[in-house]
Structure formats: structure tokens, C-alpha cells
Amino acid sequence: MVKKIIEGKLIYFRNLNIQDIDNGWLKWVNEKEITRHMPYVKSKKRKELAEYLKKNKLPYSKIFAICLKNNGQYIGNARLSSIDKTNGTAIYGRLIGEKNFQGKGVGSEVLNLLCIYAFDYLKLNKIFCGVLNNNISSIKSNIKAGAIKEGTWKNHVRINKKYQDIDLYSIFKKNFKRKYAKKYW
């Protein structure tokens, strides 16, 4: 039986495990179409992902596997990193690796579940991320969850020999637009 950490309407989170590398993760991080809006994700080897998984644990990071409720299919990853309990902050990120689930509201549900975990379980006050300003679907789902744009890092990343801006989005506990989720912790 899979230990669910939190579930929403369509998906649930479970702990990411070593088998997930071969069940999609390795393929996704090496596919440019999937990571086109993720300038910090570089091509990886299996060994590098295994090391990354081993290093990224609570209290500083938490990585989840995103799975469909109806059949348990693993479709992506979600993470909270640079968790700072003193200041109540963390960086969030999500990767919907299975293309047929992109642009269908799954990313919004993932963000909603990440917020519930961050605010209710970890007792954080704010989570934040950087978004390429041409990643419209990510911007929309951030705003839908209650995120506010706090600023822009100008010419911050280089993609295809061109510098691009990164917009900074934050979700504060007090602004979070909560949707129903069942918690298991």
C-alpha cells in the first residue's frame, strides 16, 4: 500500500523514491520540451538524480512524487527546498513530466497541495519561486493559488544565447487560496 502524504481532487503526493528515476524522472529532466521553462534544470544521469534524491531530505528539502488518484500513475515531482524554519520560508517547484497532464490544471492542484504542506505541516509563512516571464501557465497557476509578483531579476538566466528575466512570485500563508485536501501526516 502506498503511503499518501496529501491528496487533492485529481492527484496525491507520496515520497519520491529511487525507482521513480527509471519510471519517468530521468526521461523528463532530459527532455528539452518538458524543461524549457526550467533554466536551472540541466541534463542528468541516473547517478546524479540518485545523489540529488539522497541529499534532499527534511528538514531542508522535501521532494514528492505526484501521482494520479484514479490509478496511481506517477506523472511528476513537486518540491520544497531551502526550507528555513527560522524565517518561515521555502522555495517551491513543480515538474509535470507526463505531457498529456500539462495545461490541464494539475499544476494548480500541485501548488495548492504544496501550500497546504508548507503552511499546515511545516508551519511556514511564505513560499516563493522564480518564473520565466514567458511561462504563462505557471504564472496563471501561481496567481490562482494567491501568489503575488514581488519583483523581477533582470537578465538573470541565459537560454539559447539570450538573457531572460525571472519574475519572483510568493505565496504568503495569509493570502493562500485554500482548496480541499485530505492530509495523512
CSV table of N, CA, C and O in Angstrom, one decimal, residues 97-168:
chain,number,residue,atom,x,y,z
A,97,GLY,N,5.8,15.9,-15.6
A,97,GLY,CA,6.6,15.3,-16.7
A,97,GLY,C,5.8,14.6,-17.8
A,97,GLY,O,6.2,14.6,-18.9
A,98,GLU,N,4.7,14.1,-17.4
A,98,GLU,CA,3.8,13.5,-18.4
A,98,GLU,C,3.1,14.6,-19.2
A,98,GLU,O,2.2,15.3,-18.6
A,99,LYS,N,3.4,14.7,-20.5
A,99,LYS,CA,2.9,15.8,-21.3
A,99,LYS,C,1.4,15.9,-21.4
A,99,LYS,O,0.8,17.0,-21.4
A,100,ASN,N,0.7,14.8,-21.4
A,100,ASN,CA,-0.8,14.8,-21.5
A,100,ASN,C,-1.5,15.3,-20.3
A,100,ASN,O,-2.7,15.5,-20.3
A,101,PHE,N,-0.7,15.6,-19.2
A,101,PHE,CA,-1.3,16.2,-18.0
A,101,PHE,C,-0.9,17.7,-17.8
A,101,PHE,O,-1.2,18.3,-16.8
A,102,GLN,N,-0.1,18.2,-18.8
A,102,GLN,CA,0.3,19.6,-18.7
A,102,GLN,C,-0.8,20.5,-19.3
A,102,GLN,O,-1.5,20.1,-20.2
A,103,GLY,N,-1.0,21.6,-18.7
A,103,GLY,CA,-2.1,22.6,-19.1
A,103,GLY,C,-3.5,22.1,-18.8
A,103,GLY,O,-4.4,22.6,-19.4
A,104,LYS,N,-3.6,21.2,-17.9
A,104,LYS,CA,-5.0,20.7,-17.5
A,104,LYS,C,-5.4,21.0,-16.1
A,104,LYS,O,-6.2,20.4,-15.5
A,105,GLY,N,-4.6,22.0,-15.4
A,105,GLY,CA,-5.0,22.3,-14.1
A,105,GLY,C,-4.2,21.5,-13.0
A,105,GLY,O,-4.4,21.8,-11.8
A,106,VAL,N,-3.5,20.5,-13.4
A,106,VAL,CA,-2.7,19.7,-12.5
A,106,VAL,C,-1.7,20.5,-11.7
A,106,VAL,O,-1.6,20.4,-10.5
A,107,GLY,N,-1.0,21.4,-12.4
A,107,GLY,CA,0.0,22.2,-11.8
A,107,GLY,C,-0.6,23.1,-10.7
A,107,GLY,O,0.0,23.3,-9.7
A,108,SER,N,-1.8,23.6,-10.9
A,108,SER,CA,-2.5,24.4,-9.9
A,108,SER,C,-2.8,23.6,-8.7
A,108,SER,O,-2.7,24.0,-7.5
A,109,GLU,N,-3.3,22.3,-8.9
A,109,GLU,CA,-3.6,21.5,-7.8
A,109,GLU,C,-2.3,21.1,-7.0
A,109,GLU,O,-2.3,21.0,-5.8
A,110,VAL,N,-1.2,20.8,-7.8
A,110,VAL,CA,0.1,20.6,-7.1
A,110,VAL,C,0.5,21.7,-6.2
A,110,VAL,O,0.9,21.5,-5.1
A,111,LEU,N,0.4,22.9,-6.7
A,111,LEU,CA,0.8,24.1,-5.9
A,111,LEU,C,-0.1,24.2,-4.7
A,111,LEU,O,0.3,24.5,-3.6
A,112,ASN,N,-1.4,24.0,-4.9
A,112,ASN,CA,-2.3,24.0,-3.7
A,112,ASN,C,-1.9,23.0,-2.6
A,112,ASN,O,-1.8,23.4,-1.4
A,113,LEU,N,-1.6,21.8,-3.0
A,113,LEU,CA,-1.1,20.8,-2.0
A,113,LEU,C,0.2,21.2,-1.4
A,113,LEU,O,0.4,21.0,-0.2
A,114,LEU,N,1.1,21.7,-2.2
A,114,LEU,CA,2.4,22.2,-1.7
A,114,LEU,C,2.2,23.3,-0.6
A,114,LEU,O,2.8,23.2,0.5
A,115,CYS,N,1.3,24.2,-0.9
A,115,CYS,CA,1.0,25.2,0.1
A,115,CYS,C,0.4,24.6,1.4
A,115,CYS,O,0.8,25.0,2.5
A,116,ILE,N,-0.5,23.7,1.3
A,116,ILE,CA,-1.1,23.1,2.5
A,116,ILE,C,0.0,22.4,3.3
A,116,ILE,O,0.1,22.6,4.5
A,117,TYR,N,0.9,21.7,2.6
A,117,TYR,CA,2.0,21.0,3.3
A,117,TYR,C,2.9,22.0,4.0
A,117,TYR,O,3.3,21.9,5.2
A,118,ALA,N,3.3,23.1,3.2
A,118,ALA,CA,4.2,24.1,3.7
A,118,ALA,C,3.6,24.9,4.9
A,118,ALA,O,4.3,25.1,5.9
A,119,PHE,N,2.3,25.3,4.8
A,119,PHE,CA,1.7,26.1,5.8
A,119,PHE,C,1.2,25.3,7.0
A,119,PHE,O,1.3,25.8,8.1
A,120,ASP,N,0.6,24.2,6.8
A,120,ASP,CA,0.0,23.4,7.9
A,120,ASP,C,0.9,22.4,8.5
A,120,ASP,O,0.9,22.3,9.7
A,121,TYR,N,1.8,21.8,7.8
A,121,TYR,CA,2.7,20.8,8.3
A,121,TYR,C,4.0,21.4,8.8
A,121,TYR,O,4.5,21.3,9.9
A,122,LEU,N,4.6,22.2,7.9
A,122,LEU,CA,5.9,22.8,8.2
A,122,LEU,C,5.8,24.1,8.9
A,122,LEU,O,6.8,24.6,9.5
A,123,LYS,N,4.6,24.6,9.0
A,123,LYS,CA,4.3,25.9,9.7
A,123,LYS,C,5.1,27.1,9.1
A,123,LYS,O,5.5,27.9,9.9
A,124,LEU,N,5.3,27.1,7.8
A,124,LEU,CA,6.0,28.2,7.2
A,124,LEU,C,5.0,29.4,7.0
A,124,LEU,O,3.8,29.2,7.0
A,125,ASN,N,5.6,30.5,6.7
A,125,ASN,CA,4.8,31.7,6.5
A,125,ASN,C,4.7,32.1,5.0
A,125,ASN,O,3.8,32.7,4.5
A,126,LYS,N,5.8,31.7,4.2
A,126,LYS,CA,5.9,32.2,2.8
A,126,LYS,C,6.6,31.1,2.0
A,126,LYS,O,7.7,30.6,2.5
A,127,ILE,N,6.1,30.8,0.8
A,127,ILE,CA,6.9,30.0,-0.1
A,127,ILE,C,7.0,30.9,-1.4
A,127,ILE,O,6.2,31.7,-1.7
A,128,PHE,N,8.1,30.7,-2.2
A,128,PHE,CA,8.3,31.5,-3.3
A,128,PHE,C,9.1,30.7,-4.4
A,128,PHE,O,9.6,29.7,-4.2
A,129,CYS,N,9.0,31.3,-5.6
A,129,CYS,CA,9.7,30.7,-6.8
A,129,CYS,C,10.0,31.8,-7.8
A,129,CYS,O,9.6,32.9,-7.7
A,130,GLY,N,10.9,31.4,-8.7
A,130,GLY,CA,11.2,32.2,-9.9
A,130,GLY,C,10.5,31.6,-11.1
A,130,GLY,O,10.6,30.4,-11.3
A,131,VAL,N,10.0,32.5,-12.0
A,131,VAL,CA,9.3,32.0,-13.2
A,131,VAL,C,9.7,32.8,-14.4
A,131,VAL,O,9.8,34.1,-14.3
A,132,LEU,N,10.1,32.1,-15.4
A,132,LEU,CA,10.4,32.9,-16.7
A,132,LEU,C,9.1,33.6,-17.1
A,132,LEU,O,8.0,33.1,-17.0
A,133,ASN,N,9.3,34.9,-17.5
A,133,ASN,CA,8.1,35.7,-17.7
A,133,ASN,C,7.3,35.3,-19.0
A,133,ASN,O,6.2,35.8,-19.2
A,134,ASN,N,7.8,34.3,-19.7
A,134,ASN,CA,7.0,33.8,-20.9
A,134,ASN,C,6.3,32.4,-20.5
A,134,ASN,O,5.7,31.8,-21.3
A,135,ASN,N,6.4,32.0,-19.2
A,135,ASN,CA,5.8,30.8,-18.8
A,135,ASN,C,4.4,31.1,-18.3
A,135,ASN,O,4.1,31.2,-17.1
A,136,ILE,N,3.5,31.4,-19.2
A,136,ILE,CA,2.1,31.9,-18.9
A,136,ILE,C,1.3,30.9,-18.0
A,136,ILE,O,0.7,31.3,-17.1
A,137,SER,N,1.4,29.6,-18.3
A,137,SER,CA,0.6,28.7,-17.5
A,137,SER,C,1.1,28.6,-16.0
A,137,SER,O,0.3,28.6,-15.1
A,138,SER,N,2.4,28.7,-15.8
A,138,SER,CA,2.9,28.8,-14.4
A,138,SER,C,2.5,30.1,-13.7
A,138,SER,O,2.1,30.0,-12.6
A,139,ILE,N,2.5,31.2,-14.4
A,139,ILE,CA,2.1,32.5,-13.8
A,139,ILE,C,0.7,32.4,-13.4
A,139,ILE,O,0.3,32.8,-12.3
A,140,LYS,N,-0.2,31.9,-14.3
A,140,LYS,CA,-1.6,31.8,-14.0
A,140,LYS,C,-1.9,30.9,-12.8
A,140,LYS,O,-2.7,31.2,-11.9
A,141,SER,N,-1.2,29.7,-12.7
A,141,SER,CA,-1.5,28.9,-11.6
A,141,SER,C,-0.9,29.4,-10.3
A,141,SER,O,-1.5,29.2,-9.2
A,142,ASN,N,0.2,30.2,-10.4
A,142,ASN,CA,0.7,30.9,-9.2
A,142,ASN,C,-0.3,31.9,-8.7
A,142,ASN,O,-0.7,31.9,-7.5
A,143,ILE,N,-0.9,32.7,-9.6
A,143,ILE,CA,-1.8,33.7,-9.2
A,143,ILE,C,-3.1,33.1,-8.6
A,143,ILE,O,-3.7,33.5,-7.6
A,144,LYS,N,-3.5,32.0,-9.2
A,144,LYS,CA,-4.7,31.3,-8.8
A,144,LYS,C,-4.6,30.8,-7.3
A,144,LYS,O,-5.6,30.7,-6.6
A,145,ALA,N,-3.4,30.4,-6.9
A,145,ALA,CA,-3.1,30.0,-5.5
A,145,ALA,C,-3.0,31.1,-4.6
A,145,ALA,O,-2.8,30.9,-3.4
A,146,GLY,N,-2.9,32.4,-5.1
A,146,GLY,CA,-2.8,33.5,-4.2
A,146,GLY,C,-1.4,34.2,-4.2
A,146,GLY,O,-1.1,35.0,-3.4
A,147,ALA,N,-0.6,33.8,-5.2
A,147,ALA,CA,0.8,34.3,-5.3
A,147,ALA,C,0.7,35.7,-5.8
A,147,ALA,O,-0.2,36.2,-6.5
A,148,ILE,N,1.7,36.5,-5.3
A,148,ILE,CA,1.9,37.9,-5.8
A,148,ILE,C,3.3,38.0,-6.4
A,148,ILE,O,4.2,37.3,-6.0
A,149,LYS,N,3.4,38.8,-7.4
A,149,LYS,CA,4.7,39.1,-8.0
A,149,LYS,C,5.4,40.1,-7.2
A,149,LYS,O,4.9,41.2,-6.9
A,150,GLU,N,6.5,39.7,-6.7
A,150,GLU,CA,7.3,40.6,-5.8
A,150,GLU,C,8.4,41.4,-6.5
A,150,GLU,O,8.9,42.3,-6.0
A,151,GLY,N,8.7,41.0,-7.7
A,151,GLY,CA,9.8,41.7,-8.4
A,151,GLY,C,10.3,40.9,-9.6
A,151,GLY,O,9.7,39.8,-9.9
A,152,THR,N,11.3,41.4,-10.2
A,152,THR,CA,11.9,40.7,-11.4
A,152,THR,C,13.4,40.8,-11.3
A,152,THR,O,14.0,41.8,-10.9
A,153,TRP,N,14.1,39.7,-11.5
A,153,TRP,CA,15.5,39.6,-11.7
A,153,TRP,C,15.8,39.8,-13.2
A,153,TRP,O,15.4,39.0,-14.0
A,154,LYS,N,16.3,41.0,-13.6
A,154,LYS,CA,16.5,41.3,-15.0
A,154,LYS,C,17.7,40.5,-15.5
A,154,LYS,O,18.7,40.4,-14.9
A,155,ASN,N,17.5,40.0,-16.8
A,155,ASN,CA,18.6,39.3,-17.5
A,155,ASN,C,19.3,38.3,-16.6
A,155,ASN,O,20.5,38.2,-16.5
A,156,HIS,N,18.5,37.5,-15.9
A,156,HIS,CA,19.0,36.6,-14.9
A,156,HIS,C,19.5,35.2,-15.4
A,156,HIS,O,20.4,34.6,-14.8
A,157,VAL,N,18.9,34.7,-16.4
A,157,VAL,CA,19.3,33.4,-16.9
A,157,VAL,C,19.5,33.5,-18.4
A,157,VAL,O,18.9,34.4,-19.1
A,158,ARG,N,20.4,32.7,-18.9
A,158,ARG,CA,20.7,32.7,-20.3
A,158,ARG,C,20.1,31.4,-21.0
A,158,ARG,O,20.5,30.3,-20.6
A,159,ILE,N,19.2,31.6,-21.9
A,159,ILE,CA,18.6,30.5,-22.6
A,159,ILE,C,18.8,30.7,-24.1
A,159,ILE,O,18.4,31.8,-24.6
A,160,ASN,N,19.3,29.7,-24.8
A,160,ASN,CA,19.5,29.9,-26.3
A,160,ASN,C,20.3,31.1,-26.6
A,160,ASN,O,19.9,31.9,-27.5
A,161,LYS,N,21.3,31.4,-25.8
A,161,LYS,CA,22.2,32.6,-26.0
A,161,LYS,C,21.6,33.9,-25.8
A,161,LYS,O,22.1,34.9,-26.2
A,162,LYS,N,20.4,33.9,-25.2
A,162,LYS,CA,19.7,35.2,-24.9
A,162,LYS,C,19.4,35.3,-23.4
A,162,LYS,O,19.0,34.3,-22.8
A,163,TYR,N,19.6,36.4,-22.8
A,163,TYR,CA,19.3,36.6,-21.4
A,163,TYR,C,17.8,36.9,-21.2
A,163,TYR,O,17.2,37.6,-22.0
A,164,GLN,N,17.3,36.3,-20.2
A,164,GLN,CA,15.9,36.5,-19.9
A,164,GLN,C,15.6,36.8,-18.5
A,164,GLN,O,16.5,36.5,-17.6
A,165,ASP,N,14.5,37.5,-18.2
A,165,ASP,CA,14.1,37.9,-16.9
A,165,ASP,C,13.5,36.7,-16.1
A,165,ASP,O,12.8,35.9,-16.7
A,166,ILE,N,13.6,36.7,-14.8
A,166,ILE,CA,12.9,35.8,-13.9
A,166,ILE,C,12.0,36.7,-13.0
A,166,ILE,O,12.5,37.6,-12.3
A,167,ASP,N,10.7,36.4,-13.1
A,167,ASP,CA,9.8,37.1,-12.2
A,167,ASP,C,9.7,36.3,-10.9
A,167,ASP,O,9.6,35.0,-10.9
A,168,LEU,N,9.7,37.0,-9.8
A,168,LEU,CA,9.6,36.3,-8.4
A,168,LEU,C,8.2,36.4,-7.9
A,168,LEU,O,7.6,37.4,-7.8
